[in-house]
Tab-separated table of C-alpha atoms in Angstrom:
chain	number	residue	atom	x	y	z
K	18	MET	CA	12.423	-19.760	90.931
K	19	THR	CA	14.933	-20.058	88.306
K	20	ILE	CA	17.131	-17.550	86.172
K	21	THR	CA	16.417	-16.505	82.573
K	22	ARG	CA	19.264	-14.849	80.865
K	23	ILE	CA	18.902	-11.648	78.676
K	24	LYS	CA	20.770	-12.161	75.596
K	25	LYS	CA	20.933	-8.293	74.574
K	26	LEU	CA	20.153	-5.429	76.682
K	27	GLN	CA	19.846	-2.029	74.622
K	28	LYS	CA	21.187	0.311	77.198
K	29	GLY	CA	24.074	-2.056	78.230
K	30	HIS	CA	24.101	-5.107	80.605
K	31	PHE	CA	24.335	-3.187	83.588
K	32	SER	CA	22.102	-0.306	83.292
K	33	LYS	CA	19.616	1.087	85.704
K	34	GLU	CA	16.988	-0.130	83.180
K	35	PHE	CA	17.747	-4.014	83.675
K	36	LEU	CA	18.224	-3.077	87.522
K	37	GLN	CA	14.549	-2.173	87.523
K	38	LYS	CA	13.742	-5.506	85.884
K	39	ILE	CA	15.303	-7.220	88.523
K	40	ALA	CA	13.980	-5.461	91.234
K	41	ALA	CA	10.630	-5.359	89.895
K	42	THR	CA	9.126	-7.883	92.178
K	43	GLU	CA	11.372	-7.826	95.237
K	44	PRO	CA	10.579	-6.075	98.330
K	45	GLN	CA	10.885	-2.213	99.046
K	46	TRP	CA	13.780	-2.669	101.428
K	47	MET	CA	15.680	-4.766	98.648
K	48	ARG	CA	15.182	-2.368	95.859
K	49	GLU	CA	16.550	0.462	97.948
K	50	LYS	CA	19.630	-1.636	98.922
K	51	ARG	CA	20.050	-2.555	95.216
K	52	PHE	CA	19.545	1.198	94.110
K	53	GLU	CA	21.867	2.610	96.656
K	54	ALA	CA	24.771	0.365	95.539
K	55	TYR	CA	23.979	1.071	91.921
K	56	ALA	CA	24.472	4.870	92.785
K	57	HIS	CA	28.005	3.661	94.369
K	58	TYR	CA	28.739	1.738	91.275
K	59	GLU	CA	28.109	4.511	89.062
K	60	SER	CA	30.312	6.881	91.046
K	61	LEU	CA	33.277	4.729	91.499
K	62	PRO	CA	35.865	4.676	88.953
K	63	MET	CA	37.329	1.372	87.412
K	64	PRO	CA	40.715	0.731	89.233
K	65	HIS	CA	43.364	1.711	86.803
K	66	THR	CA	46.228	3.677	88.192
K	67	THR	CA	49.268	3.335	90.346
K	68	GLU	CA	47.631	6.015	92.546
K	69	ASP	CA	45.119	3.358	93.755
K	70	ASP	CA	47.405	1.622	96.601
K	71	VAL	CA	44.843	-1.404	97.167
K	72	TRP	CA	44.898	-1.898	93.385
K	73	ARG	CA	48.502	-1.239	92.426
K	74	ARG	CA	49.831	-5.084	92.703
K	75	THR	CA	46.575	-6.013	90.764
K	76	VAL	CA	47.826	-6.634	87.226
K	77	ASP	CA	46.687	-8.840	84.586
K	78	MET	CA	49.881	-10.582	83.610
K	79	ARG	CA	48.562	-11.177	79.913
K	80	THR	CA	48.859	-7.257	79.463
K	81	GLN	CA	51.860	-6.593	81.753
K	82	ASP	CA	53.916	-5.133	78.942
K	83	TYR	CA	51.377	-2.613	78.241
K	84	TRP	CA	50.834	-2.254	81.799
K	85	ARG	CA	54.481	-1.081	82.618
K	86	ARG	CA	54.218	1.602	79.629
K	87	SER	CA	50.676	3.186	80.368
K	88	ARG	CA	50.455	2.069	84.245
K	89	ARG	CA	46.995	0.839	83.535
K	90	TYR	CA	45.436	-2.072	85.177
K	91	LEU	CA	42.837	-4.544	84.205
K	92	ARG	CA	43.257	-3.725	80.445
K	93	GLY	CA	41.233	-6.504	78.468
K	94	LEU	CA	38.305	-6.474	81.036
K	95	ASP	CA	35.153	-5.230	79.450
K	96	VAL	CA	32.442	-5.713	82.202
K	97	GLU	CA	29.710	-4.475	80.165
K	98	LYS	CA	30.209	-7.508	77.706
K	99	HIS	CA	29.452	-9.943	80.353
K	100	ARG	CA	25.839	-11.193	80.696
K	101	PRO	CA	24.075	-11.057	83.884
K	102	SER	CA	20.708	-12.856	84.655
K	103	LEU	CA	17.153	-11.836	85.468
K	104	PRO	CA	14.962	-13.948	87.889
K	105	THR	CA	11.623	-15.168	86.583
K	106	ASN	CA	9.078	-17.822	87.801
K	107	GLY	CA	9.712	-21.229	86.460
K	108	LYS	CA	11.008	-24.616	87.364
K	109	PRO	CA	14.597	-25.437	87.936
K	110	SER	CA	16.197	-27.429	85.279
K	111	ALA	CA	17.342	-31.049	85.726
K	112	LYS	CA	20.155	-31.029	83.688
K	113	ASP	CA	23.692	-30.523	84.986
K	114	VAL	CA	22.823	-31.878	88.343
K	115	ASP	CA	25.945	-33.117	90.281
K	116	ASP	CA	24.911	-35.567	92.862
K	117	SER	CA	28.092	-37.176	93.237
K	118	ASP	CA	28.186	-36.718	96.997
K	119	GLU	CA	24.675	-38.507	97.992
K	120	LYS	CA	25.605	-38.599	101.671
K	121	ALA	CA	25.196	-34.616	101.901
K	122	SER	CA	22.804	-33.009	104.289
K	123	GLY	CA	21.984	-30.741	101.162
K	124	VAL	CA	22.986	-30.186	97.793
K	125	LEU	CA	22.534	-27.008	95.666
K	126	VAL	CA	23.579	-26.716	91.978
K	127	GLN	CA	23.561	-23.336	90.236
K	128	VAL	CA	24.999	-23.338	86.457
K	129	ASP	CA	25.408	-19.864	84.689
K	130	GLY	CA	23.273	-17.968	87.199
K	131	GLN	CA	20.274	-20.807	86.909
K	132	LEU	CA	19.330	-23.049	89.573
K	133	GLN	CA	19.609	-26.508	88.504
K	134	HIS	CA	19.205	-28.830	91.613
K	135	SER	CA	18.366	-28.266	95.053
K	136	SER	CA	17.632	-30.742	97.908
K	137	ASN	CA	17.462	-31.198	101.461
K	138	SER	CA	17.791	-34.413	103.525
K	139	GLU	CA	15.076	-35.733	105.824
K	140	GLU	CA	17.116	-35.006	108.686
K	141	LEU	CA	17.881	-31.601	107.661
K	142	LYS	CA	14.111	-30.718	107.461
K	143	LYS	CA	13.188	-32.126	110.635
K	144	LYS	CA	15.762	-30.047	112.529
K	145	GLY	CA	14.404	-26.800	110.767
K	146	VAL	CA	17.423	-26.006	108.891
K	147	TYR	CA	16.543	-23.671	106.097
K	148	PHE	CA	18.474	-24.011	102.737
K	149	ALA	CA	17.577	-22.536	99.383
K	150	ASP	CA	18.750	-20.545	96.727
K	151	LEU	CA	18.620	-16.575	97.524
K	152	HIS	CA	15.354	-15.917	95.415
K	153	THR	CA	13.574	-18.512	96.704
K	154	ALA	CA	14.677	-17.285	100.078
K	155	LEU	CA	13.498	-13.679	99.193
K	156	GLN	CA	9.993	-15.038	99.050
K	157	GLU	CA	10.088	-17.641	101.857
K	158	GLN	CA	12.266	-15.457	104.391
K	159	PRO	CA	12.217	-11.935	103.543
K	160	GLU	CA	12.448	-11.074	107.355
K	161	LEU	CA	15.465	-12.929	107.632
K	162	LEU	CA	17.283	-11.823	105.003
K	163	ARG	CA	16.117	-8.199	105.831
K	164	ASP	CA	18.086	-8.507	109.036
K	165	TYR	CA	21.426	-9.955	107.722
K	166	PHE	CA	21.641	-9.644	104.070
K	167	MET	CA	24.703	-6.944	103.568
K	168	ASN	CA	23.004	-5.165	106.877
K	169	LYS	CA	25.060	-2.037	107.917
K	170	ALA	CA	23.641	-2.501	111.417
K	171	VAL	CA	24.486	-6.024	111.774
K	172	THR	CA	28.278	-5.644	110.327
K	173	LEU	CA	28.919	-2.513	112.296
K	174	GLU	CA	30.143	-1.223	109.322
K	175	THR	CA	30.599	2.498	110.701
K	176	THR	CA	33.352	1.250	113.066
K	177	LEU	CA	35.054	-1.840	110.921
K	178	LYS	CA	38.191	-1.497	108.962
K	179	SER	CA	36.451	-3.893	106.618
K	180	GLY	CA	33.633	-1.504	106.291
K	181	ASN	CA	30.408	-2.154	104.048
K	182	ILE	CA	30.608	-5.042	101.779
K	183	ALA	CA	28.874	-3.499	99.038
K	184	GLN	CA	30.901	-0.367	99.102
K	185	HIS	CA	34.933	-1.894	98.722
K	186	ASN	CA	35.090	-0.944	95.148
K	187	LYS	CA	33.374	-0.710	92.000
K	188	PHE	CA	33.245	-4.713	91.599
K	189	ASP	CA	31.479	-5.094	95.299
K	190	ALA	CA	29.233	-2.134	94.218
K	191	LEU	CA	28.335	-4.181	91.145
K	192	HIS	CA	27.340	-7.071	93.153
K	193	GLY	CA	25.318	-5.240	95.624
K	194	ALA	CA	23.353	-3.673	92.875
K	195	PHE	CA	22.634	-6.679	90.248
K	196	TRP	CA	23.432	-9.933	92.529
K	197	GLN	CA	21.801	-12.941	91.110
K	198	GLY	CA	21.913	-16.252	92.511
K	199	GLY	CA	23.603	-17.887	95.610
K	200	TYR	CA	22.050	-19.504	98.608
K	201	LEU	CA	21.043	-19.040	102.177
K	202	LEU	CA	21.572	-21.306	104.960
K	203	HIS	CA	19.853	-20.871	108.088
K	204	VAL	CA	21.043	-23.053	111.241
K	205	PRO	CA	18.542	-22.681	114.161
K	206	LYS	CA	19.571	-22.228	117.675
K	207	GLY	CA	21.153	-25.498	119.318
K	208	VAL	CA	21.092	-27.515	115.816
K	209	THR	CA	23.922	-29.574	115.056
K	210	VAL	CA	24.150	-30.547	111.326
K	211	GLU	CA	26.354	-33.746	111.663
K	212	VAL	CA	26.563	-34.530	107.336
K	213	PRO	CA	28.378	-31.173	105.521
K	214	LEU	CA	26.185	-29.545	102.890
K	215	ARG	CA	27.450	-29.175	99.381
K	216	VAL	CA	26.881	-26.575	96.796
K	217	TYR	CA	28.189	-26.257	93.231
K	218	ILE	CA	28.450	-22.811	91.370
K	219	LYS	CA	29.366	-23.352	87.827
K	220	MET	CA	29.795	-21.352	84.599
K	221	SER	CA	29.533	-22.929	81.447
K	222	GLU	CA	28.655	-20.310	78.442
K	223	ALA	CA	31.305	-17.638	77.421
K	224	ASP	CA	30.716	-14.156	78.627
K	225	GLN	CA	28.456	-15.079	81.597
K	226	ALA	CA	28.451	-12.776	84.526
K	227	ASP	CA	28.166	-14.794	87.886
K	228	LEU	CA	27.064	-12.687	90.696
K	229	SER	CA	26.238	-15.108	93.209
K	230	HIS	CA	25.810	-14.462	96.980
K	231	THR	CA	26.775	-17.088	99.943
K	232	LEU	CA	25.174	-16.179	103.120
K	233	ILE	CA	25.226	-18.331	105.993
K	234	ILE	CA	23.637	-17.753	109.560
K	235	ALA	CA	24.289	-20.155	112.490
K	236	GLU	CA	22.405	-19.323	115.340
K	237	GLU	CA	23.470	-19.569	119.158
K	238	GLY	CA	25.027	-23.293	120.073
K	239	SER	CA	24.919	-24.643	116.574
K	240	ARG	CA	27.428	-26.367	114.299
K	241	VAL	CA	27.346	-26.698	110.283
K	242	ALA	CA	29.931	-27.173	107.607
K	243	VAL	CA	29.643	-25.973	104.284
K	244	LEU	CA	31.765	-27.139	101.147
K	245	GLU	CA	31.203	-24.672	98.124
K	246	ASP	CA	32.724	-25.590	94.865
K	247	ASN	CA	33.000	-22.753	92.124
K	248	ALA	CA	33.833	-24.199	88.870
K	249	SER	CA	34.231	-23.409	84.853
K	250	MET	CA	32.465	-26.495	83.247
K	251	THR	CA	34.524	-25.721	79.843
K	252	SER	CA	38.431	-24.919	79.692
K	253	ASP	CA	37.750	-21.769	77.201
K	254	ALA	CA	34.461	-20.307	77.955
K	255	SER	CA	35.245	-16.493	79.493
K	256	GLY	CA	33.152	-15.017	82.311
K	257	LEU	CA	33.063	-12.777	85.289
K	258	HIS	CA	32.511	-13.302	88.917
K	259	SER	CA	31.605	-10.649	90.975
K	260	GLY	CA	30.758	-12.416	94.488
K	261	ALA	CA	30.313	-12.207	98.012
K	262	VAL	CA	30.109	-14.436	100.996
K	263	GLU	CA	28.758	-13.387	104.376
K	264	ILE	CA	28.971	-15.610	107.576
K	265	PHE	CA	27.180	-14.888	110.997
K	266	ALA	CA	28.182	-17.463	113.636
K	267	GLY	CA	26.149	-16.655	116.693
K	268	GLN	CA	27.006	-17.248	120.413
K	269	ASN	CA	28.819	-20.435	120.849
K	270	ALA	CA	28.338	-21.754	117.138
K	271	ASN	CA	30.832	-23.747	115.219
K	272	VAL	CA	30.923	-23.189	111.421
K	273	THR	CA	33.235	-24.779	109.039
K	274	TYR	CA	33.104	-23.120	105.563
K	275	VAL	CA	35.306	-24.371	102.616
K	276	GLN	CA	35.391	-22.647	99.172
K	277	VAL	CA	37.320	-23.983	96.390
K	278	GLN	CA	37.811	-22.180	93.154
K	279	ARG	CA	38.581	-23.778	90.140
K	280	TRP	CA	37.493	-21.053	87.272
K	281	ASN	CA	39.306	-21.596	83.887
K	282	ARG	CA	41.956	-19.325	83.031
K	283	THR	CA	39.853	-16.960	81.464
K	284	VAL	CA	37.604	-15.780	84.194
K	285	TRP	CA	37.902	-12.668	85.887
K	286	ASN	CA	37.364	-13.220	89.489
K	287	PHE	CA	36.369	-10.137	91.887
K	288	ALA	CA	34.804	-11.098	95.448
K	289	SER	CA	34.642	-9.868	99.073
K	290	HIS	CA	34.134	-12.164	102.032
K	291	ARG	CA	33.591	-11.634	105.805
K	292	ALA	CA	32.688	-13.615	108.739
K	293	MET	CA	31.053	-12.095	111.951
K	294	VAL	CA	31.910	-14.244	114.744
K	295	ALA	CA	29.956	-13.512	118.178
K	296	ARG	CA	31.183	-14.794	121.801
K	297	ASP	CA	32.622	-17.872	122.168
K	298	ALA	CA	32.047	-18.834	118.593
K	299	GLN	CA	34.199	-20.841	116.293
K	300	ILE	CA	34.975	-20.453	112.594
K	301	CYS	CA	37.177	-22.583	110.159
K	302	TRP	CA	37.345	-20.845	107.061
K	303	VAL	CA	39.353	-22.553	104.395
K	304	SER	CA	39.863	-20.956	100.700
K	305	ALA	CA	41.721	-22.726	97.772
K	306	VAL	CA	42.294	-21.132	94.563
K	307	PHE	CA	43.373	-22.881	91.849
K	308	GLY	CA	41.926	-21.212	88.595
K	309	GLY	CA	40.881	-17.599	87.450
K	310	ARG	CA	42.551	-15.166	84.840
K	311	LEU	CA	42.784	-12.566	87.268
K	312	ASN	CA	41.656	-12.978	90.993
K	313	LYS	CA	41.162	-9.957	93.348
K	314	ILE	CA	39.754	-11.098	96.832
K	315	ASN	CA	38.988	-9.405	99.846
K	316	GLN	CA	38.485	-11.452	103.138
K	317	ALA	CA	37.655	-10.539	106.748
K	318	SER	CA	36.902	-12.308	109.765
K	319	VAL	CA	35.585	-10.208	112.467
K	320	LEU	CA	35.980	-11.121	116.452
K	321	GLY	CA	32.967	-9.239	117.484
K	322	GLY	CA	32.471	-11.373	120.594
K	323	ALA	CA	34.583	-12.230	123.613
K	324	GLY	CA	36.122	-15.660	123.415
K	325	SER	CA	35.502	-16.073	119.653
K	326	ASN	CA	38.007	-17.514	117.401
K	327	ALA	CA	38.518	-17.596	113.814
K	328	GLN	CA	41.103	-20.123	112.039
K	329	MET	CA	41.672	-18.703	108.279
K	330	LEU	CA	43.553	-21.249	105.962
K	331	GLY	CA	44.319	-20.619	102.363
K	332	LEU	CA	46.080	-22.408	99.673
K	333	ALA	CA	46.710	-21.642	96.360
K	334	PHE	CA	48.391	-23.025	92.865
K	335	THR	CA	48.889	-20.677	90.304
K	336	ASP	CA	50.663	-21.361	86.755
K	337	ALA	CA	50.816	-19.651	83.117
K	338	ARG	CA	49.914	-15.788	83.717
K	339	GLN	CA	47.270	-16.170	86.353
K	340	HIS	CA	47.268	-13.456	88.762
K	341	LEU	CA	46.314	-13.614	92.454
K	342	ASP	CA	45.842	-10.658	94.790
K	343	VAL	CA	44.340	-11.457	98.291
K	344	SER	CA	44.029	-9.015	101.136
K	345	THR	CA	42.915	-10.633	104.444
K	346	ALA	CA	41.848	-8.791	107.575
K	347	GLN	CA	41.800	-9.975	111.231
K	348	GLU	CA	39.526	-7.787	113.102
K	349	HIS	CA	39.461	-8.157	116.886
K	350	VAL	CA	36.743	-5.853	118.335
K	351	SER	CA	36.321	-7.582	121.862
K	352	PRO	CA	38.527	-8.650	124.428
K	353	HIS	CA	40.089	-12.549	124.689
K	354	THR	CA	39.646	-13.047	121.164
K	355	THR	CA	41.942	-15.340	118.879
K	356	SER	CA	42.611	-15.574	115.155
K	357	ASP	CA	45.151	-17.764	113.361
K	358	LEU	CA	45.897	-17.241	109.543
K	359	MET	CA	48.072	-19.736	107.445
K	360	TYR	CA	48.316	-18.912	103.500
K	361	ARG	CA	50.395	-20.970	101.571
K	362	THR	CA	51.130	-20.506	97.851
K	363	VAL	CA	52.724	-22.371	95.031
K	364	LEU	CA	53.643	-20.596	91.620
K	365	LYS	CA	54.697	-21.677	88.551
K	366	ASP	CA	55.323	-20.348	84.781
K	367	ARG	CA	55.047	-16.429	84.876
K	368	SER	CA	52.417	-16.336	87.554
K	369	GLN	CA	52.031	-13.627	89.738
K	370	THR	CA	50.328	-13.280	93.324
K	371	ALA	CA	50.202	-10.674	95.997
K	372	TRP	CA	49.021	-11.047	99.559
K	373	GLY	CA	48.578	-8.395	102.043
K	374	GLY	CA	47.228	-9.349	105.572
K	375	ASN	CA	46.138	-7.156	108.467
K	376	ILE	CA	45.729	-7.686	112.025
K	377	TYR	CA	43.235	-4.862	113.766
K	378	VAL	CA	43.023	-4.797	117.349
K	379	TYR	CA	40.521	-2.547	118.472
K	380	PRO	CA	40.869	-0.371	121.819
K	381	ALA	CA	38.280	-2.584	123.825
K	382	ALA	CA	40.174	-5.685	122.480
K	383	ASN	CA	42.777	-6.547	125.307
K	384	HIS	CA	44.089	-10.148	125.871
K	385	THR	CA	43.915	-10.523	122.049
K	386	ASP	CA	46.185	-13.634	120.599
K	387	ALA	CA	46.192	-13.177	116.778
K	388	TYR	CA	48.665	-14.739	114.066
K	389	GLN	CA	49.342	-14.723	110.398
K	390	LYS	CA	51.693	-16.478	108.338
K	391	ASN	CA	52.313	-16.346	104.392
K	392	ASP	CA	54.590	-18.729	102.851
K	393	ASN	CA	55.211	-18.929	98.928
K	394	LEU	CA	56.978	-21.439	96.911
K	395	LEU	CA	58.231	-20.581	93.609
K	396	LEU	CA	59.049	-23.395	90.924
K	397	SER	CA	59.943	-21.205	88.008
K	398	GLU	CA	62.696	-18.358	87.550
K	399	ARG	CA	59.840	-15.962	86.506
K	400	ALA	CA	57.305	-16.423	89.239
K	401	HIS	CA	56.626	-13.499	91.267
K	402	ALA	CA	55.091	-13.424	94.934
K	403	ASP	CA	54.517	-10.226	97.001
K	404	THR	CA	53.789	-10.641	100.554
K	405	LEU	CA	52.780	-7.682	102.854
K	406	PRO	CA	51.770	-8.516	106.485
K	407	GLY	CA	50.924	-5.878	108.952
K	408	LEU	CA	49.678	-5.102	112.665
K	409	GLU	CA	47.014	-2.050	113.723
K	410	ILE	CA	47.106	-2.279	117.268
K	411	GLN	CA	45.155	-0.055	119.610
K	412	ALA	CA	44.999	-1.644	122.995
K	413	HIS	CA	47.621	-2.504	125.349
K	414	GLU	CA	47.701	-6.198	126.339
K	415	VAL	CA	47.884	-8.317	123.247
K	416	ARG	CA	49.920	-11.027	121.729
K	417	CYS	CA	49.919	-10.448	117.877
K	418	THR	CA	52.919	-11.686	115.662
K	419	HIS	CA	53.386	-12.404	111.812
K	420	GLY	CA	55.663	-14.085	109.154
K	421	ALA	CA	56.210	-14.544	105.759
K	422	THR	CA	58.468	-16.374	103.375
K	423	THR	CA	59.436	-16.705	99.765
K	424	GLY	CA	61.840	-18.973	98.089
K	425	LYS	CA	62.398	-21.466	95.503
K	426	ILE	CA	62.310	-25.299	95.527
K	427	ASP	CA	65.242	-26.691	97.266
K	428	ALA	CA	67.626	-28.021	95.197
K	429	ASP	CA	69.151	-30.277	97.781
K	430	GLN	CA	65.557	-31.908	98.490
K	431	VAL	CA	65.311	-32.657	94.577
K	432	PHE	CA	68.660	-34.249	94.171
K	433	TYR	CA	67.716	-36.234	97.461
K	434	LEU	CA	64.666	-37.677	95.987
K	435	MET	CA	66.192	-38.100	92.746
K	436	SER	CA	68.738	-40.052	94.146
K	437	ARG	CA	66.374	-42.603	95.030
K	438	GLY	CA	65.302	-43.222	91.849
K	439	LEU	CA	62.230	-40.533	91.282
K	440	PRO	CA	62.116	-38.658	88.071
K	441	TYR	CA	62.205	-34.635	88.578
K	442	ALA	CA	58.337	-34.454	88.203
K	443	GLN	CA	57.620	-36.847	91.075
K	444	ALA	CA	59.845	-35.370	93.284
K	445	GLU	CA	58.736	-31.999	92.522
K	446	ARG	CA	55.224	-33.173	93.286
K	447	LEU	CA	56.015	-34.808	96.576
K	448	ILE	CA	57.840	-31.386	97.566
K	449	VAL	CA	54.592	-29.553	96.620
K	450	GLU	CA	52.526	-32.019	98.452
K	451	GLY	CA	54.594	-31.277	101.755
K	452	PHE	CA	54.440	-27.581	101.327
K	453	PHE	CA	50.809	-27.742	101.262
K	454	GLU	CA	50.556	-30.411	104.106
K	455	PRO	CA	50.663	-27.862	107.129
K	456	VAL	CA	47.245	-26.292	105.866
K	457	ILE	CA	45.457	-29.524	104.678
K	458	GLU	CA	46.185	-31.214	107.972
K	459	ARG	CA	44.177	-28.329	109.776
K	460	VAL	CA	41.320	-28.871	107.726
K	461	PRO	CA	38.676	-30.429	110.111
K	462	LEU	CA	37.094	-32.688	107.278
K	463	GLU	CA	38.859	-35.684	105.763
K	464	SER	CA	36.742	-35.455	102.547
K	465	VAL	CA	37.838	-32.157	101.894
K	466	ARG	CA	41.632	-32.898	102.742
K	467	GLU	CA	41.300	-35.662	99.887
K	468	GLU	CA	39.738	-33.238	97.244
K	469	LEU	CA	42.388	-30.486	98.002
K	470	SER	CA	44.979	-33.103	97.364
K	471	THR	CA	43.497	-34.213	93.975
K	472	SER	CA	43.310	-30.562	92.968
K	473	ILE	CA	46.932	-29.888	93.676
K	474	THR	CA	47.850	-33.290	91.776
K	475	ARG	CA	45.585	-32.082	88.751
K	476	LYS	CA	47.345	-28.617	88.861
K	477	LEU	CA	50.556	-30.315	88.815
K	478	GLU	CA	49.883	-32.658	85.777
């Protein structure tokens, strides 16, 4: 099933009439889920005042002077001008297929909300692994989606700090109602996928709305790695990304998920990500942010079973007037759980970042071991970074620590390297690469480490 774009909608792109078109051929439970989210979308205001503490550090730097006078946020964003997509019957187009990694177990390519290419290796098929775009999955695996797709019961949303993924804010509600594209990966019990899967989600046309949803389900004792690349195909095509990621790691499962974001500097990026980690399961979550005009990302790992472990690694490189606002949560629900978060950011020019991280330890989660660290390196006088680590502990026997640093590039390091014959640009590059190294060296896949290093080099150039 492919996606046909609607060029013009009489009553606005994100209207109830359009929602009815999207849901017309879907199961009743999905239609109910969409319309519930749409009700939230209509009722929730657009974040725009300093009274909203969650958004008070989310400022589009291109309109910062206006913001200082009016205390309004996200000026310049017109959600309705961005075009969503409508699913129709058809065959995937063969254009823009990115098959550069022929060794991948599976490859999925999506451009402007349209499925371009999807392929699974013979090994993947023999092992019973299901990997397909969400619209196809809704036809072929409806019961599986019904059990996991933004399911309140599975995510314990009545008790979790991260709550229902479709109700965080207006953009999450928008995604819950109008989601299109994305993929489902289901790894059966005891199956190990030796070679990572590759996903490419791209935007090429101006004013496109990408509303893709990632759903990964790794059952008991399984092992899998997914490399997801979000990128603009042109440097000047404006767009809106309002996405979500849901990861379910079953008992004793091992999941590695890497998302690299390379939208161009005219794309508005809003997303909510969450992983549910069961007993004795492990997740290594790598987030790399290089693009976007303004980024607002919520990320949570929920340690729901005893013995579970979450490793959250993040790196970002901002320049020009880019803005990045990341909120992370390490939620320890069960005892004997561990989590380790390390986020490192480099800022150039007039870019600005804000990171707010919280460790939540619930009453039953004794013997929790949690750590979070955020480091920021400023390469210019006008760059600015806010860092706000936090703890909320309701258990007695825990070990929870946090740290944060923000500083300029070390002049002595630059002098030392230049005294050895290196020009300033190369000296700066080496220092930046060294700053990111503690994060990159913990990424378990060599190919990913190489790709991240390449992206950093491109950003410096």
